Amino acid sequence: MLGDTIAAISTPFGKGGIAVIRVSGCKAKEICSKVFRPRSGGEPVHARALYGDILAGGRVIDDGMCTFFESPHSFTGEDTAELSCHGGVVVTAMVLQSVIAAGARQAQAGEFTRRAFLNGKLSLTEAEGVAELLEAKTETAAELSSSSARGRLSHELGEISAEILALTASLFAYIDYPDEDMEDLSDEELARRIDALSERTRRLADSYRTGKAITEGVPAMIVGRPNVGKSSLFNSILGENKAIVTDISGTTRDIIEYPARAGRILLRLCDTAGVRETPADEIERRGIELVRQRLQNGEVSLVFALFDGSRELSEDDRTIIRVLKASGAEVVAAVTKSDLDRVLDLQEIERAFGKPIFISHKDSESIGRLLAAAERLFTDEKLNPSEDAFVTNARQKGELDRLSDLFSEAKTALESGQKDIMLIMLEKALTVVEETDGRGADERIVNEIFSHFCVGK
């Protein structure tokens, strides 16, 4: 497969100003000479864009640009060419077919980035950063993914790997030549450096909560009894009317979901049916049951629990408090209709969730305070997405948790005087670091990662 020359349309499908057809492989230059004729004559030159005619079957079908990159100085590490033509659907397809007829084959999803990984141009964590950058839904997510793509996480893992290697080398010398007068680390120094590695790994693993909230988003739900202001809050957070708002209890029957910003994080926000013990009909009952199921199944990480400040706490409110406390979700309690005289007694709410935030859909600052409270629950304010190394997916987090366990076992072995066991744990830890960054990753993991890329990337 790596011996093939591949091609794909790298720009989105549809009509646009230009389209780009990417070609990569040992025949890239030869193929370009068959489908592109520079107006100035000659042939493609490394890192230069040439203007000329694009050919199909020997006839000109468009004019455009060809940019050629010689191996290994390209994204994939192979000879690579990019043909830029006018962005019509038909002409773009014709250019791709011309390239394939000249000797290329259609690229598979993610194959260009996979080749960059296999040719040592990207680590696995950098490749994952590229994928997350393509999927970024907020500016912060783009910053974070871009830092991964630039290799911050890979650099951090490289330093951890180098430290483990230094410790294993010292232990090998001690175990293999116990009677020799060789410099080796004291037990105190070994313990200190293992502790430092554990702390560094833990900080990286802990960044996953923030990284996940920024890149994947937080499943969030607005919960409250009927007519408490759920749909008004939903619309206020989104900045547009997505949910129907009326004075009639039970207007919302189903779960409505949209993405929403909360500072640096993304919320996958749901408006829901009002929770009450006596639904008006079967449709409303099913809507309430859906809310309970999502909470009980752990599908929701954050709940905005709303309570009407202009009314006394009801049995429906108490039911909601019990359900939310049992759900395991983070809860931000809010008292709605803060522009009206307050009747609500806050004691039971404060015992369950702490001090609530007073909001009104007429007061944008109160909505901002609510969203800021949600952001604080899922982010570490000390972490900077554009500068710090972040863990952004479950695979990376799982590997770092394994690494932490191995460091703990190595420390235990040291304390019991079993340096040979400590060495085994550190060797395993080195393997885990290599797997995390892709140097020793299982092929099934690699295949799974690149299967989520689009064709042309």
Coordinates of C-alpha atoms in Angstrom, one line a residue:
M1 CA 0.0 0.0 0.0
L2 CA 2.8 2.5 0.8
G3 CA 4.3 1.9 -2.6
D4 CA 1.2 3.2 -4.3
T5 CA 0.7 6.8 -5.3
I6 CA -2.6 8.0 -3.9
A7 CA -4.9 10.9 -4.8
A8 CA -8.0 12.6 -3.4
I9 CA -9.9 15.8 -3.4
S10 CA -8.8 17.6 -0.2
T11 CA -11.3 20.4 -0.2
P12 CA -15.0 20.1 0.8
F13 CA -17.4 18.7 -1.8
G14 CA -19.5 21.4 -3.6
K15 CA -19.0 24.6 -5.5
G16 CA -16.3 27.0 -4.4
G17 CA -13.6 29.3 -5.6
I18 CA -11.0 26.6 -5.9
A19 CA -10.6 22.9 -5.2
V20 CA -7.4 21.1 -4.3
I21 CA -6.5 17.6 -5.5
R22 CA -3.7 16.1 -3.4
V23 CA -1.3 13.4 -4.8
S24 CA 1.3 11.6 -2.8
G25 CA 3.7 8.8 -3.6
C26 CA 6.8 7.9 -5.6
K27 CA 5.0 8.6 -8.9
A28 CA 3.5 12.0 -7.9
K29 CA 5.9 14.0 -10.1
E30 CA 5.4 11.6 -13.1
I31 CA 1.7 11.8 -12.8
C32 CA 1.8 15.6 -12.6
S33 CA 3.7 15.8 -15.8
K34 CA 0.9 13.9 -17.5
V35 CA -2.0 16.0 -16.2
F36 CA -0.4 19.4 -15.7
R37 CA 1.4 21.6 -18.3
P38 CA 3.1 24.7 -17.0
R39 CA 2.5 27.8 -19.1
S40 CA 6.2 28.8 -18.5
G41 CA 7.4 25.3 -19.6
G42 CA 9.7 23.0 -17.6
E43 CA 8.5 20.7 -14.9
P44 CA 7.3 21.0 -11.2
V45 CA 10.1 22.2 -8.9
H46 CA 10.2 21.6 -5.1
A47 CA 8.2 24.2 -3.0
R48 CA 7.2 26.3 -6.0
A49 CA 3.7 26.9 -7.3
L50 CA 3.4 26.9 -11.1
Y51 CA 0.5 28.2 -13.2
G52 CA -0.6 26.1 -16.2
D53 CA -3.1 24.0 -17.9
I54 CA -4.8 20.9 -16.4
L55 CA -5.3 18.0 -18.8
A56 CA -7.5 15.0 -19.2
G57 CA -7.0 12.6 -22.1
G58 CA -4.6 15.1 -23.7
R59 CA -7.0 18.0 -23.8
V60 CA -7.1 21.0 -21.6
I61 CA -10.1 20.9 -19.1
D62 CA -9.0 23.8 -16.8
D63 CA -6.2 26.1 -15.8
G64 CA -4.8 26.3 -12.3
M65 CA -1.8 25.8 -10.1
C66 CA 0.5 22.9 -9.3
T67 CA 2.6 22.9 -6.1
F68 CA 5.2 20.2 -5.7
F69 CA 7.0 19.0 -2.6
E70 CA 10.0 16.6 -2.8
S71 CA 10.4 13.8 -0.4
P72 CA 11.1 14.0 2.5
H73 CA 10.1 17.6 2.7
S74 CA 6.3 17.2 2.6
F75 CA 3.4 16.5 4.9
T76 CA 3.5 12.8 4.1
G77 CA 7.3 12.5 3.8
E78 CA 6.8 11.4 0.2
D79 CA 6.8 13.2 -3.1
T80 CA 3.6 15.2 -3.0
A81 CA 1.8 17.5 -5.4
E82 CA -1.3 19.6 -5.0
L83 CA -3.3 20.6 -8.0
S84 CA -5.6 23.7 -7.6
C85 CA -8.4 24.0 -10.1
H86 CA -11.6 25.9 -10.2
G87 CA -14.0 24.7 -7.6
G88 CA -16.9 23.3 -9.6
V89 CA -18.2 19.8 -8.7
V90 CA -17.8 18.4 -12.2
V91 CA -14.5 19.9 -13.1
T92 CA -13.0 18.8 -9.8
A93 CA -14.2 15.2 -10.4
M94 CA -12.7 15.4 -13.9
V95 CA -9.3 16.5 -12.6
L96 CA -9.3 13.7 -10.0
Q97 CA -10.2 11.1 -12.6
S98 CA -7.4 12.4 -14.8
V99 CA -4.9 11.9 -12.0
I100 CA -6.2 8.4 -11.4
A101 CA -6.0 7.5 -15.1
A102 CA -2.4 8.7 -15.0
G103 CA -1.4 6.1 -12.4
A104 CA -2.7 7.1 -9.0
R105 CA -5.4 5.3 -6.9
Q106 CA -8.1 6.8 -4.8
A107 CA -6.9 7.5 -1.3
Q108 CA -8.6 5.9 1.7
A109 CA -9.9 8.0 4.6
G110 CA -7.0 9.5 6.5
E111 CA -4.4 7.8 4.3
F112 CA -2.3 11.0 3.8
T113 CA -2.0 11.5 7.6
R114 CA -1.4 7.8 8.1
R115 CA 1.5 8.0 5.7
A116 CA 2.9 11.0 7.6
F117 CA 2.7 8.9 10.8
L118 CA 4.3 5.8 9.2
N119 CA 7.1 7.9 7.6
G120 CA 7.9 9.5 10.9
K121 CA 6.6 13.0 10.1
L122 CA 4.0 12.9 12.9
S123 CA 3.6 11.0 16.2
L124 CA 0.3 9.3 16.9
T125 CA -0.7 12.1 19.4
E126 CA 0.2 14.7 16.7
A127 CA -2.0 12.8 14.2
E128 CA -4.8 12.7 16.7
G129 CA -4.4 16.5 17.1
V130 CA -4.8 16.9 13.4
A131 CA -8.1 14.9 13.5
E132 CA -9.4 17.0 16.5
L133 CA -8.4 20.2 14.7
L134 CA -10.6 19.3 11.7
E135 CA -13.5 18.6 14.1
A136 CA -13.0 21.7 16.3
K137 CA -16.3 23.5 17.0
T138 CA -14.9 26.4 19.0
E139 CA -11.8 28.7 18.8
T140 CA -10.5 27.2 22.1
A141 CA -10.9 23.6 20.7
A142 CA -8.9 24.7 17.7
E143 CA -6.2 26.2 19.8
L144 CA -5.9 23.1 22.0
S145 CA -6.0 20.7 19.0
S146 CA -3.4 22.8 17.2
S147 CA -1.1 22.6 20.2
S148 CA -1.4 18.8 20.0
A149 CA -0.7 18.9 16.3
R150 CA 2.4 20.9 17.0
G151 CA 3.6 18.2 19.3
R152 CA 3.3 19.5 22.8
L153 CA 2.0 16.2 24.2
S154 CA 4.5 14.3 22.1
H155 CA 7.3 16.4 23.5
E156 CA 6.1 15.9 27.1
L157 CA 5.9 12.1 26.5
G158 CA 9.4 12.2 25.0
E159 CA 10.8 13.7 28.1
I160 CA 9.1 11.2 30.3
S161 CA 10.5 8.4 28.1
A162 CA 14.0 9.8 28.4
E163 CA 13.8 10.0 32.2
I164 CA 12.5 6.3 32.4
L165 CA 15.4 5.3 30.1
A166 CA 17.9 7.0 32.4
L167 CA 16.6 5.2 35.5
T168 CA 16.5 1.8 33.8
A169 CA 20.1 2.2 32.6
S170 CA 21.2 2.9 36.2
L171 CA 19.3 -0.1 37.5
F172 CA 20.7 -2.4 34.8
A173 CA 24.3 -1.3 35.9
Y174 CA 23.5 -2.0 39.5
I175 CA 21.8 -5.4 38.9
D176 CA 24.2 -6.7 36.3
Y177 CA 27.4 -5.6 38.1
P178 CA 26.6 -5.5 41.9
D179 CA 30.2 -6.0 42.9
E180 CA 31.6 -3.3 40.7
D181 CA 32.4 0.2 42.1
M182 CA 30.0 1.9 39.6
E183 CA 28.1 5.1 40.0
D184 CA 24.5 4.3 40.6
L185 CA 21.6 6.3 42.0
S186 CA 20.8 6.1 45.7
D187 CA 17.5 4.7 46.8
E188 CA 16.5 8.2 47.9
E189 CA 17.3 9.6 44.5
L190 CA 15.4 6.8 42.7
A191 CA 12.4 7.4 44.9
R192 CA 12.5 11.2 44.3
R193 CA 12.7 10.7 40.5
I194 CA 9.9 8.1 40.5
D195 CA 7.7 10.5 42.5
A196 CA 8.5 13.3 40.0
L197 CA 7.5 11.0 37.1
S198 CA 4.3 10.0 38.9
E199 CA 3.4 13.7 39.5
R200 CA 4.1 14.6 35.9
T201 CA 2.0 11.7 34.6
R202 CA -0.8 12.5 36.9
R203 CA -0.9 16.2 35.8
L204 CA -1.1 15.0 32.2
A205 CA -3.9 12.5 33.0
D206 CA -5.8 15.2 34.9
S207 CA -5.8 17.5 31.9
Y208 CA -8.2 15.1 30.2
R209 CA -11.2 16.5 32.0
T210 CA -10.5 19.9 30.6
G211 CA -9.4 18.6 27.2
K212 CA -12.5 16.5 26.8
A213 CA -14.8 19.4 27.8
I214 CA -13.1 21.6 25.2
T215 CA -12.9 19.2 22.3
E216 CA -15.7 16.8 22.7
G217 CA -18.1 18.9 24.8
V218 CA -20.0 18.2 28.0
P219 CA -23.4 16.4 27.8
A220 CA -25.6 18.9 29.7
M221 CA -29.3 19.0 30.5
I222 CA -31.7 21.6 31.9
V223 CA -34.0 20.0 34.4
G224 CA -36.9 21.4 36.4
R225 CA -40.6 21.1 37.0
P226 CA -43.0 22.4 34.2
N227 CA -43.1 26.2 33.5
V228 CA -40.0 26.9 35.6
G229 CA -38.2 28.6 32.7
K230 CA -36.2 25.7 31.1
S231 CA -36.9 26.6 27.5
S232 CA -36.3 30.3 28.2
L233 CA -32.9 29.5 29.6
F234 CA -32.2 27.1 26.7
N235 CA -33.0 29.9 24.2
S236 CA -31.0 32.5 26.2
I237 CA -27.9 30.3 26.2
L238 CA -28.1 29.6 22.5
G239 CA -28.9 33.2 21.7
E240 CA -31.8 32.2 19.5
N241 CA -35.3 30.7 19.8
K242 CA -34.9 26.9 19.4
A243 CA -37.5 25.8 22.0
I244 CA -41.1 26.9 22.2
V245 CA -41.8 29.1 25.2
T246 CA -45.4 29.4 26.5
D247 CA -47.1 29.8 29.9
I248 CA -48.7 26.4 29.4
S249 CA -47.2 23.7 31.6
G250 CA -45.9 20.7 29.7
T251 CA -45.2 22.5 26.4
T252 CA -41.9 20.7 25.9
R253 CA -42.5 17.0 25.4
D254 CA -39.2 15.7 23.9
I255 CA -35.5 16.3 24.5
I256 CA -34.1 19.0 22.2
E257 CA -30.3 19.1 21.9
Y258 CA -27.9 21.8 20.5
P259 CA -24.3 22.7 21.0
A260 CA -23.6 25.8 23.1
R261 CA -20.6 27.7 24.4
A262 CA -19.8 28.1 28.1
G263 CA -16.6 30.0 28.2
R264 CA -13.8 27.7 27.0
I265 CA -15.9 24.6 26.9
L266 CA -18.6 23.3 24.6
L267 CA -22.0 22.1 26.0
R268 CA -24.1 19.5 24.3
L269 CA -27.1 21.2 25.8
C270 CA -30.6 19.5 26.1
D271 CA -33.9 21.2 26.9
T272 CA -36.3 18.6 28.5
A273 CA -39.8 18.0 29.4
G274 CA -40.8 19.4 32.9
V275 CA -40.5 16.7 35.5
R276 CA -43.7 16.1 37.6
E277 CA -45.3 13.1 39.2
T278 CA -48.7 13.5 37.3
P279 CA -48.0 14.0 33.6
A280 CA -50.9 15.3 31.6
D281 CA -50.8 12.6 28.9
E282 CA -48.8 9.6 27.6
I283 CA -46.5 11.8 25.4
E284 CA -45.5 13.9 28.4
R285 CA -45.0 10.8 30.5
R286 CA -42.6 9.4 27.9
G287 CA -40.7 12.7 27.8
I288 CA -40.2 12.7 31.5
E289 CA -39.1 9.0 31.4
L290 CA -36.4 9.9 28.8
V291 CA -35.0 12.5 31.2
R292 CA -34.9 10.0 34.1
Q293 CA -33.3 7.4 31.8
R294 CA -30.5 9.7 30.7
L295 CA -29.7 10.7 34.2
Q296 CA -29.8 7.1 35.6
N297 CA -27.7 5.8 32.7
G298 CA -24.9 8.3 33.3
E299 CA -25.4 9.9 29.9
V300 CA -25.4 13.4 31.4
S301 CA -22.3 15.0 33.0
L302 CA -23.8 18.4 33.9
V303 CA -27.3 19.5 35.0
F304 CA -28.7 23.0 35.3
A305 CA -31.3 22.4 38.0
L306 CA -34.0 25.1 37.9
F307 CA -36.3 26.2 40.7
D308 CA -38.9 28.9 40.4
G309 CA -38.1 31.7 42.8
S310 CA -41.7 33.1 42.7
R311 CA -43.2 29.8 44.0
E312 CA -42.7 27.6 47.1
L313 CA -40.7 24.4 46.8
S314 CA -43.0 21.6 45.6
E315 CA -43.0 17.8 45.9
D316 CA -42.0 17.8 42.2
D317 CA -39.0 19.9 43.1
R318 CA -38.1 17.5 45.9
T319 CA -38.3 14.6 43.5
I320 CA -35.9 16.4 41.1
I321 CA -33.4 17.0 44.0
R322 CA -33.5 13.3 44.9
V323 CA -33.1 12.1 41.3
L324 CA -30.2 14.5 40.6
K325 CA -28.3 13.6 43.8
A326 CA -28.5 10.0 42.8
S327 CA -27.4 10.6 39.2
G328 CA -23.7 11.3 39.7
A329 CA -23.9 14.3 37.4
E330 CA -22.4 17.7 38.3
V331 CA -25.3 20.1 39.3
V332 CA -25.5 23.8 39.0
A333 CA -28.6 25.0 40.8
A334 CA -30.4 28.1 39.6
V335 CA -33.3 30.1 40.9
T336 CA -35.3 31.5 38.0
K337 CA -37.5 34.6 37.6
S338 CA -35.2 36.5 39.9
D339 CA -36.8 39.7 38.6
L340 CA -40.0 38.8 40.6
D341 CA -40.5 38.8 44.3
R342 CA -38.9 35.7 45.9
V343 CA -41.1 33.2 47.7
L344 CA -38.9 30.2 47.5
D345 CA -37.1 28.9 50.7
L346 CA -33.6 27.9 49.6
Q347 CA -32.6 25.7 52.5
E348 CA -33.2 22.3 50.9
I349 CA -31.6 23.4 47.6
E350 CA -28.5 24.7 49.4
R351 CA -28.1 21.5 51.4
A352 CA -28.2 19.5 48.2
F353 CA -26.2 21.6 45.7
G354 CA -24.8 24.6 47.6
K355 CA -25.8 28.2 46.9
P356 CA -27.8 28.6 43.8
I357 CA -27.4 31.2 41.1
F358 CA -30.2 33.7 40.6
I359 CA -31.1 34.1 36.9
S360 CA -33.6 35.8 34.7
H361 CA -33.7 35.3 30.9
K362 CA -34.1 39.1 30.8
D363 CA -30.6 39.5 32.4
S364 CA -27.8 38.3 30.2
E365 CA -25.2 38.9 33.0
S366 CA -27.0 36.3 35.2
I367 CA -26.9 33.8 32.4
G368 CA -23.2 34.5 32.1
R369 CA -22.6 33.7 35.8
L370 CA -24.5 30.4 35.3
L371 CA -22.3 29.4 32.4
A372 CA -19.1 30.5 34.2
A373 CA -20.1 28.2 37.1
A374 CA -20.4 25.3 34.6
E375 CA -17.1 26.1 33.0
R376 CA -15.3 26.1 36.4
L377 CA -16.6 22.5 37.1
F378 CA -14.9 21.1 34.0
T379 CA -11.8 23.1 33.5
D380 CA -8.5 23.7 35.3
E381 CA -7.9 27.5 35.1
K382 CA -4.2 27.0 35.4
L383 CA -4.0 25.2 32.0
N384 CA -3.6 27.2 28.8
P385 CA -4.9 25.4 25.7
S386 CA -2.5 27.3 23.4
E387 CA 0.6 26.5 25.5
D388 CA 0.2 23.4 27.7
A389 CA 0.2 19.7 26.8
F390 CA -3.3 18.3 27.0
V391 CA -4.8 14.8 26.9
T392 CA -7.9 15.0 24.7
N393 CA -9.1 11.4 24.2
A394 CA -9.9 8.3 26.2
R395 CA -7.1 6.3 24.6
Q396 CA -4.4 8.7 25.8
K397 CA -6.0 8.9 29.3
G398 CA -6.1 5.1 29.6
E399 CA -2.5 4.8 28.7
L400 CA -1.4 7.4 31.2
D401 CA -3.5 5.7 34.0
R402 CA -1.6 2.5 33.2
L403 CA 1.7 4.5 33.4
S404 CA 0.7 5.8 36.8
D405 CA 0.0 2.3 38.1
L406 CA 3.4 1.1 36.9
F407 CA 5.2 4.0 38.6
S408 CA 3.4 3.1 41.8
E409 CA 4.4 -0.5 41.6
A410 CA 8.0 0.5 40.8
K411 CA 8.0 2.7 44.0
T412 CA 6.6 -0.2 46.1
A413 CA 9.3 -2.6 44.7
L414 CA 12.0 -0.1 45.6
E415 CA 10.7 0.3 49.1
S416 CA 10.8 -3.4 49.6
G417 CA 14.3 -3.7 48.3
Q418 CA 13.3 -5.5 45.0
K419 CA 15.2 -3.5 42.4
D420 CA 14.9 -6.3 39.9
I421 CA 11.1 -5.9 40.1
M422 CA 11.4 -2.2 39.9
L423 CA 13.4 -2.5 36.7
I424 CA 10.7 -4.7 35.2
M425 CA 8.0 -2.1 36.1
L426 CA 10.1 0.7 34.5
E427 CA 10.6 -1.4 31.3
K428 CA 6.9 -1.9 31.1
A429 CA 6.4 1.9 31.7
L430 CA 8.7 2.7 28.8
T431 CA 6.6 0.4 26.5
V432 CA 3.4 2.2 27.6
V433 CA 4.9 5.6 26.8
E434 CA 5.9 4.3 23.3
E435 CA 2.4 3.0 22.7
T436 CA 0.8 6.2 23.8
D437 CA 2.8 8.2 21.3
G438 CA 2.5 5.5 18.6
R439 CA 6.0 4.1 18.5
G440 CA 4.8 0.7 19.7
A441 CA 1.0 1.1 19.2
D442 CA -1.0 -1.9 18.2
E443 CA -2.0 -1.8 14.5
R444 CA -5.7 -2.1 15.5
I445 CA -5.4 1.1 17.5
V446 CA -3.7 2.9 14.6
N447 CA -6.4 1.7 12.2
E448 CA -9.2 2.9 14.5
I449 CA -7.6 6.4 14.8
F450 CA -7.2 6.9 11.1
S451 CA -10.6 5.5 10.2
H452 CA -12.2 8.7 11.6
F453 CA -10.3 11.0 9.2
C454 CA -12.0 12.3 6.0
V455 CA -10.8 11.3 2.6
G456 CA -8.2 13.8 1.4
K457 CA -6.5 14.2 4.8

